[in-house]
Tab-separated table of C-alpha atoms and ligand atoms in Angstrom:
chain	number	residue	atom	x	y	z
A	1	MET	CA	13.321	-12.482	6.704
A	2	ASN	CA	11.281	-15.353	5.284
A	3	GLN	CA	13.505	-15.438	2.249
A	4	GLY	CA	13.167	-19.172	1.918
A	5	LEU	CA	9.618	-18.712	0.778
A	6	GLU	CA	10.856	-17.113	-2.377
A	7	ALA	CA	12.772	-20.103	-3.625
A	8	ASP	CA	9.895	-22.280	-4.689
A	9	ARG	CA	7.870	-19.653	-6.415
A	10	THR	CA	7.375	-19.940	-10.135
A	11	LEU	CA	7.773	-16.204	-10.579
A	12	ALA	CA	11.215	-14.962	-9.865
A	13	THR	CA	11.331	-11.863	-7.751
A	14	PRO	CA	14.263	-9.870	-6.471
A	15	ARG	CA	15.045	-11.139	-3.020
A	16	PRO	CA	12.962	-8.885	-0.823
A	17	GLY	CA	15.250	-6.934	1.399
A	18	ALA	CA	18.179	-7.303	-0.961
A	19	GLY	CA	18.023	-4.367	-3.284
A	20	PHE	CA	15.001	-2.837	-1.645
A	21	ASN	CA	14.669	0.716	-0.558
A	22	PHE	CA	17.849	2.125	-1.938
A	23	ARG	CA	17.877	5.773	-1.166
A	24	GLU	CA	20.779	6.915	-3.265
A	25	ASN	CA	19.980	9.128	-6.197
A	26	LYS	CA	16.760	10.096	-4.569
A	27	MET	CA	15.225	12.599	-6.887
A	28	ARG	CA	13.343	15.546	-5.688
A	29	ILE	CA	11.023	16.924	-8.224
A	30	ALA	CA	9.287	20.197	-8.511
A	31	ALA	CA	5.923	20.189	-6.888
A	32	GLY	CA	4.669	22.127	-9.873
A	33	LEU	CA	4.694	18.964	-11.922
A	34	ILE	CA	1.749	17.720	-10.027
A	35	PHE	CA	-1.742	18.817	-10.800
A	36	ALA	CA	-3.592	19.578	-7.656
A	37	GLY	CA	-6.345	17.203	-6.726
A	38	ALA	CA	-8.947	17.615	-4.100
A	39	VAL	CA	-9.074	16.339	-0.586
A	40	SER	CA	-12.486	16.396	0.904
A	41	LEU	CA	-13.632	15.662	4.363
A	42	LEU	CA	-15.965	12.717	4.615
A	43	ALA	CA	-16.628	12.587	8.306
A	44	SER	CA	-15.222	14.039	11.457
A	45	SER	CA	-14.522	11.814	14.394
A	46	ALA	CA	-15.555	8.769	12.415
A	47	ALA	CA	-16.241	5.959	14.799
A	48	TRP	CA	-14.713	2.618	13.970
A	49	SER	CA	-18.098	1.180	13.191
A	50	GLN	CA	-18.671	3.967	10.673
A	51	ALA	CA	-15.415	3.514	8.873
A	52	LEU	CA	-16.151	2.345	5.405
A	53	PRO	CA	-14.291	-0.081	3.202
A	54	PRO	CA	-12.337	1.498	0.337
A	55	ALA	CA	-14.332	3.938	-1.713
A	56	LYS	CA	-17.239	2.619	-3.619
A	57	GLY	CA	-17.038	4.620	-6.785
A	58	PRO	CA	-18.450	3.517	-10.084
A	59	ALA	CA	-17.234	0.084	-11.071
A	60	PRO	CA	-14.393	0.144	-13.595
A	61	ALA	CA	-15.367	-0.520	-17.153
A	62	PRO	CA	-15.242	-4.250	-17.853
A	63	GLN	CA	-12.330	-4.178	-20.245
A	64	ALA	CA	-10.578	-7.427	-19.491
A	65	ALA	CA	-11.379	-10.749	-21.066
A	66	PRO	CA	-14.043	-12.408	-18.934
A	67	ALA	CA	-12.292	-15.764	-18.428
A	68	PRO	CA	-10.763	-17.116	-16.311
A	69	ALA	CA	-12.821	-15.775	-13.505
A	70	PRO	CA	-10.857	-14.140	-10.701
A	71	PRO	CA	-11.266	-15.499	-7.205
A	72	PRO	CA	-14.241	-13.995	-5.408
A	73	ALA	CA	-13.813	-10.587	-3.836
A	74	PRO	CA	-13.499	-10.544	-0.054
A	75	VAL	CA	-16.372	-9.569	2.156
A	76	SER	CA	-15.632	-7.269	5.054
A	77	THR	CA	-15.512	-9.234	8.268
A	78	ARG	CA	-14.172	-6.521	10.491
A	79	PRO	CA	-15.412	-6.951	14.036
A	80	PRO	CA	-16.703	-3.989	16.036
A	81	CYS	CA	-14.167	-2.122	18.121
A	82	ASN	CA	-14.186	-3.397	21.669
A	83	ASN	CA	-11.189	-1.451	22.908
A	84	PRO	CA	-12.233	1.746	24.711
A	85	ASP	CA	-8.605	2.918	24.798
A	86	ALA	CA	-8.046	2.358	21.105
A	87	LEU	CA	-6.218	4.834	18.917
A	88	GLY	CA	-9.187	4.739	16.523
A	89	ILE	CA	-9.734	6.911	13.476
A	90	GLY	CA	-9.855	10.685	13.925
A	91	ARG	CA	-11.400	11.482	10.575
A	92	THR	CA	-11.767	10.066	7.096
A	93	VAL	CA	-10.933	12.055	3.994
A	94	GLU	CA	-11.906	11.248	0.443
A	95	ILE	CA	-9.320	11.831	-2.278
A	96	ASP	CA	-10.221	12.944	-5.787
A	97	THR	CA	-7.203	11.633	-7.698
A	98	THR	CA	-7.996	13.497	-10.923
A	99	GLY	CA	-4.741	14.767	-12.430
A	100	GLY	CA	-2.541	12.733	-10.069
A	101	PRO	CA	-2.183	14.801	-6.884
A	102	GLY	CA	0.992	14.253	-4.848
A	103	PHE	CA	1.050	13.717	-1.075
A	104	GLY	CA	3.925	13.772	1.399
A	105	PHE	CA	6.126	16.787	2.051
A	106	GLU	CA	9.326	14.907	1.296
A	107	HIS	CA	8.468	15.590	-2.344
A	108	PHE	CA	5.106	17.280	-2.693
A	109	LYS	CA	4.367	20.518	-0.905
A	110	GLU	CA	1.053	21.562	-2.393
A	111	LEU	CA	-1.526	19.602	-0.467
A	112	ASP	CA	-1.122	20.384	3.199
A	113	PHE	CA	-4.356	18.831	4.405
A	114	LEU	CA	-3.343	17.284	7.721
A	115	ARG	CA	-4.165	19.219	10.840
A	116	ASP	CA	-1.833	19.452	13.793
A	117	LYS	CA	-1.391	16.077	15.515
A	118	GLU	CA	-2.847	14.136	12.597
A	119	VAL	CA	-1.015	11.185	11.063
A	120	VAL	CA	-1.581	8.770	8.184
A	121	LEU	CA	-0.187	5.248	8.571
A	122	THR	CA	1.204	3.719	5.370
A	123	PHE	CA	2.669	0.260	4.790
A	124	ASP	CA	4.744	-0.834	1.783
A	125	ASP	CA	6.089	-3.975	0.127
A	126	GLY	CA	3.535	-6.550	1.300
A	127	PRO	CA	1.596	-8.693	1.359
A	128	TRP	CA	3.856	-11.061	3.240
A	129	PRO	CA	3.188	-13.991	5.571
A	130	VAL	CA	3.348	-13.444	9.306
A	131	ASN	CA	4.295	-9.763	9.153
A	132	THR	CA	1.299	-8.422	7.227
A	133	PRO	CA	-1.214	-10.437	9.320
A	134	SER	CA	0.544	-9.182	12.445
A	135	VAL	CA	0.193	-5.567	11.286
A	136	LEU	CA	-3.488	-6.208	10.535
A	137	LYS	CA	-4.029	-7.663	13.987
A	138	THR	CA	-2.463	-4.626	15.652
A	139	LEU	CA	-4.470	-2.172	13.551
A	140	ALA	CA	-7.641	-4.083	14.438
A	141	GLU	CA	-6.816	-4.066	18.141
A	142	GLU	CA	-6.342	-0.309	17.966
A	143	CYS	CA	-9.461	0.076	15.777
A	144	THR	CA	-7.469	2.113	13.311
A	145	THR	CA	-6.474	1.995	9.685
A	146	GLY	CA	-3.751	2.595	7.123
A	147	ILE	CA	-2.919	2.630	3.432
A	148	PHE	CA	-1.158	-0.421	2.043
A	149	PHE	CA	1.084	-0.215	-1.027
A	150	PRO	CA	1.629	-3.839	-2.069
A	151	ILE	CA	4.158	-5.052	-4.610
A	152	GLY	CA	2.362	-6.665	-7.551
A	153	LYS	CA	4.376	-9.864	-7.461
A	154	HIS	CA	3.870	-10.252	-3.743
A	155	ALA	CA	0.138	-9.789	-4.289
A	156	THR	CA	0.176	-12.708	-6.725
A	157	TYR	CA	2.111	-14.857	-4.242
A	158	TYR	CA	-0.203	-14.148	-1.315
A	159	PRO	CA	-3.596	-12.990	-2.608
A	160	GLU	CA	-5.329	-14.351	0.491
A	161	ILE	CA	-3.285	-12.058	2.716
A	162	LEU	CA	-4.079	-9.042	0.548
A	163	LYS	CA	-7.742	-9.993	0.703
A	164	GLN	CA	-7.469	-9.829	4.490
A	165	VAL	CA	-6.161	-6.268	4.161
A	166	MET	CA	-9.202	-5.316	2.116
A	167	ALA	CA	-11.641	-7.218	4.324
A	168	ALA	CA	-10.330	-5.243	7.299
A	169	GLY	CA	-11.352	-2.049	5.502
A	170	HIS	CA	-7.939	-0.551	4.836
A	171	SER	CA	-7.093	1.433	1.718
A	172	ILE	CA	-4.963	-0.384	-0.842
A	173	GLY	CA	-2.912	1.172	-3.645
A	174	SER	CA	0.103	-0.180	-5.539
A	175	HIS	CA	3.894	-0.039	-5.441
A	176	THR	CA	4.845	-1.359	-8.928
A	177	TRP	CA	4.920	-4.909	-10.235
A	178	SER	CA	8.433	-5.916	-9.115
A	179	HIS	CA	9.737	-2.992	-7.056
A	180	ALA	CA	12.000	-1.951	-9.918
A	181	ALA	CA	13.652	1.426	-9.465
A	182	LEU	CA	11.821	3.475	-12.081
A	183	VAL	CA	14.683	5.964	-12.284
A	184	ASN	CA	16.906	3.176	-13.645
A	185	LYS	CA	18.162	4.425	-16.999
A	186	LYS	CA	18.243	0.885	-18.341
A	187	LEU	CA	14.459	0.761	-18.314
A	188	THR	CA	12.636	2.075	-21.331
A	189	GLU	CA	9.686	4.370	-20.860
A	190	GLN	CA	7.397	1.496	-21.810
A	191	GLN	CA	8.978	-0.767	-19.193
A	192	ARG	CA	8.404	1.876	-16.553
A	193	LYS	CA	4.768	2.176	-17.512
A	194	ASP	CA	4.514	-1.623	-17.494
A	195	GLU	CA	5.815	-1.703	-13.915
A	196	ILE	CA	3.130	0.745	-12.834
A	197	GLU	CA	0.235	-0.742	-14.769
A	198	LYS	CA	1.017	-4.375	-14.103
A	199	GLY	CA	1.353	-3.622	-10.418
A	200	PHE	CA	-2.185	-2.271	-10.272
A	201	SER	CA	-3.553	-5.151	-12.363
A	202	ALA	CA	-1.841	-7.690	-10.086
A	203	VAL	CA	-3.366	-6.108	-6.996
A	204	LYS	CA	-6.758	-6.073	-8.673
A	205	TRP	CA	-6.426	-9.743	-9.547
A	206	ALA	CA	-5.365	-10.615	-5.996
A	207	LEU	CA	-8.426	-8.786	-4.684
A	208	GLY	CA	-10.703	-10.995	-6.723
A	209	GLY	CA	-11.197	-8.458	-9.498
A	210	LYS	CA	-11.896	-5.485	-7.216
A	211	ALA	CA	-9.754	-2.573	-8.343
A	212	PRO	CA	-7.693	-0.890	-5.614
A	213	ALA	CA	-7.476	2.843	-4.968
A	214	PRO	CA	-5.617	4.949	-7.549
A	215	PHE	CA	-2.860	5.464	-4.943
A	216	PHE	CA	0.747	4.815	-5.993
A	217	ARG	CA	4.082	4.940	-4.211
A	218	PHE	CA	7.350	4.869	-6.155
A	219	PRO	CA	9.917	2.308	-4.978
A	220	ALA	CA	12.475	3.994	-2.700
A	221	LEU	CA	10.596	7.277	-3.230
A	222	GLN	CA	12.486	7.844	-6.470
A	223	HIS	CA	10.266	9.922	-8.745
A	224	PRO	CA	11.211	10.035	-12.431
A	225	PRO	CA	9.452	13.201	-13.696
A	226	GLU	CA	8.071	11.575	-16.839
A	227	MET	CA	6.374	8.868	-14.759
A	228	VAL	CA	4.986	11.484	-12.397
A	229	THR	CA	3.465	13.143	-15.465
A	230	TYR	CA	2.197	9.779	-16.707
A	231	LEU	CA	0.453	9.062	-13.409
A	232	GLY	CA	-1.203	12.453	-13.751
A	233	THR	CA	-2.674	11.404	-17.085
A	234	ARG	CA	-3.888	8.197	-15.427
A	235	ASN	CA	-5.524	10.092	-12.550
A	236	ILE	CA	-3.436	8.208	-10.000
A	237	ALA	CA	-2.359	9.965	-6.794
A	238	ILE	CA	1.297	9.748	-5.773
A	239	PHE	CA	2.289	9.116	-2.173
A	240	SER	CA	5.646	10.185	-0.883
A	241	CYS	CA	5.765	10.665	2.895
A	242	ASP	CA	6.334	13.247	5.601
A	243	LEU	CA	8.056	10.929	8.042
A	244	ASP	CA	10.218	7.997	7.026
A	245	SER	CA	10.513	5.376	9.764
A	246	PHE	CA	13.569	3.857	8.055
A	247	ASP	CA	12.219	0.613	9.446
A	248	PHE	CA	13.969	-1.411	6.738
A	249	LYS	CA	17.282	-0.351	8.252
A	250	ALA	CA	16.319	-0.978	11.877
A	251	SER	CA	17.781	-4.014	13.579
A	252	LYS	CA	15.213	-3.887	16.363
A	253	SER	CA	11.691	-2.648	16.865
A	254	GLN	CA	12.581	0.000	19.469
A	255	THR	CA	14.595	1.899	16.854
A	256	ILE	CA	11.496	2.210	14.676
A	257	ILE	CA	9.368	3.446	17.569
A	258	ASP	CA	12.021	6.011	18.510
A	259	ASN	CA	12.497	7.170	14.898
A	260	VAL	CA	8.800	7.718	14.292
A	261	MET	CA	8.057	9.390	17.625
A	262	ARG	CA	11.031	11.725	17.326
A	263	LYS	CA	10.041	12.798	13.828
A	264	VAL	CA	6.339	13.128	14.487
A	265	GLU	CA	7.006	15.222	17.574
A	266	LYS	CA	9.256	17.469	15.490
A	267	ASN	CA	6.824	17.786	12.569
A	268	GLY	CA	3.649	17.692	14.635
A	269	LYS	CA	1.844	15.608	12.009
A	270	GLY	CA	2.459	13.664	8.845
A	271	ILE	CA	2.172	10.671	6.537
A	272	ILE	CA	4.315	7.941	8.106
A	273	LEU	CA	6.153	5.483	5.847
A	274	MET	CA	6.547	1.947	7.174
A	275	HIS	CA	6.709	-1.572	5.697
A	276	ASP	CA	4.281	-4.350	6.601
A	277	PHE	CA	6.838	-6.583	4.893
A	278	GLN	CA	9.315	-6.000	7.720
A	279	LYS	CA	9.356	-8.150	10.840
A	280	HIS	CA	10.576	-5.381	13.134
A	281	THR	CA	7.817	-3.084	11.940
A	282	ALA	CA	5.179	-5.643	12.802
A	283	GLU	CA	6.805	-6.027	16.211
A	284	ALA	CA	7.061	-2.260	16.771
A	285	LEU	CA	3.520	-1.403	15.802
A	286	PRO	CA	1.619	-2.217	19.044
A	287	GLU	CA	3.896	0.010	21.135
A	288	LEU	CA	4.123	2.676	18.445
A	289	LEU	CA	0.356	3.023	18.186
A	290	LYS	CA	0.056	3.236	21.977
A	291	LYS	CA	2.655	6.011	21.999
A	292	LEU	CA	0.835	7.887	19.237
A	293	LYS	CA	-2.399	7.646	21.210
A	294	ALA	CA	-0.672	8.801	24.404
A	295	GLY	CA	0.853	11.711	22.483
A	296	GLY	CA	-2.569	12.898	21.380
A	297	TYR	CA	-2.130	11.969	17.724
A	298	LYS	CA	-5.104	11.048	15.586
A	299	VAL	CA	-5.111	8.766	12.567
A	300	VAL	CA	-6.627	10.043	9.348
A	301	ALA	CA	-8.083	7.480	6.953
A	302	MET	CA	-7.578	8.330	3.263
A	303	ARG	CA	-10.120	6.836	0.895
A	304	ALA	CA	-10.227	7.167	-2.879
A	305	LYS	CA	-13.271	8.753	-4.445
A	306	ALA	CA	-13.217	6.057	-7.144
A	307	PRO	CA	-11.114	2.935	-7.797
A	308	VAL	CA	-8.248	2.898	-10.266
A	309	GLN	CA	-9.137	2.140	-13.857
A	310	THR	CA	-6.771	-0.672	-14.751
A	311	LEU	CA	-5.896	-1.304	-18.389
A	312	ALA	CA	-7.352	-4.459	-19.934
A	313	GLN	CA	-4.078	-5.444	-21.566
A	314	TYR	CA	-2.340	-5.685	-18.193
A	315	ASP	CA	-5.238	-7.452	-16.517
A	316	GLU	CA	-4.920	-10.058	-19.261
A	317	ASP	CA	-1.141	-10.229	-18.899
A	318	ILE	CA	-1.472	-11.080	-15.224
A	319	VAL	CA	-3.845	-13.914	-15.978
A	320	LYS	CA	-1.513	-15.264	-18.658
A	321	ASP	CA	1.561	-14.913	-16.443
A	322	LEU	CA	0.014	-16.815	-13.608
A	323	LYS	CA	-1.353	-19.551	-15.862
A	324	LEU	CA	-4.486	-19.507	-13.829
A	325	PRO	CA	-6.868	-22.419	-13.865
A	326	THR	CA	-9.579	-21.897	-16.421
A	327	VAL	CA	-11.829	-24.747	-15.325
A	328	SER	CA	-12.713	-23.963	-11.742
A	329	SER	CA	-12.582	-20.959	-9.477
A	330	ARG	CA	-14.157	-22.746	-6.526
A	331	PRO	CA	-12.761	-21.776	-3.123
A	332	VAL	CA	-10.473	-24.225	-1.362
A	333	SER	CA	-13.107	-24.963	1.250
A	334	SER	CA	-15.460	-26.346	-1.373
A	335	VAL	CA	-12.753	-28.471	-3.000
A	336	VAL	CA	-10.834	-29.821	0.009
A	337	GLN	CA	-12.671	-31.121	3.047
A	338	THR	CA	-11.067	-32.616	6.108
A	339	ILE	CA	-12.905	-35.875	6.741
A	340	SER	CA	-10.702	-37.203	9.525
A	341	GLU	CA	-7.712	-36.088	11.561
B	401	ZN	ZN1	9.134	-0.440	-1.253
């Protein structure tokens, strides 16, 4: 579980895996709380080479203090698809997140935009060494794409891995700062908002100052109604799911494959919840994607019409928290050179 990596971090984080994904007290909220947003079709049968990096909306207003400079934003290095049998991307849809639309029939029933045999791949709790790069490799081999919901703290631990997610052209949202259960009554309303806002600012920082999509997933799919309303005022879309892989409970990869295929065959389509943080998920993905392809399923890419507008206060908090260097933002390759080995 790579837990040892946590020990020497300056920022304490709950041990990933311990205390994650509790499903008790799951709250189901009325779909009526959500303002409907729009889903628009960008392109049918988008070829891999046509798939675009996350939406290029207007740049967010420069609200944060200018220094220290964030690391440079990644440049897409995605290779062309050379796999004629790849799962690929069936179509790409653009999401207008105005008013905070909700997706995923487990909680939100209004926006039924997927056609029969269409799926959306989603990955939570990263970025994480080994497992996230493995998921990226599999998605690249299958010339397909997903939405990643990173934890803010994890993004600050492994910004280079999150940059790889963006460089590969996947959509990136956020999954709170520390994976706190936002239904926890011990948290004040302000602390809940902080978890949401700081999560987005951390992801933005990790991406070199490029704001992610206004896509949010609540930890353990627990939706406190007042935070659902708040996200609506922030024009951030909420992602529940249609099919839960329960990969965090699986002791082997085959269980995940069986869970997903059984549910997708029953539902006929859906947003699939998985975790790039989990080793078994990374191991299951090659076979799972082959089975989806063989079953005639098509992956839908969801892009945001415009990036999230982070709040300057939280962007600044991240910089302060991380005690970032203020003198140099040069990349490692320009600072450290191997001169013999
Ligand atoms: Zn999670």
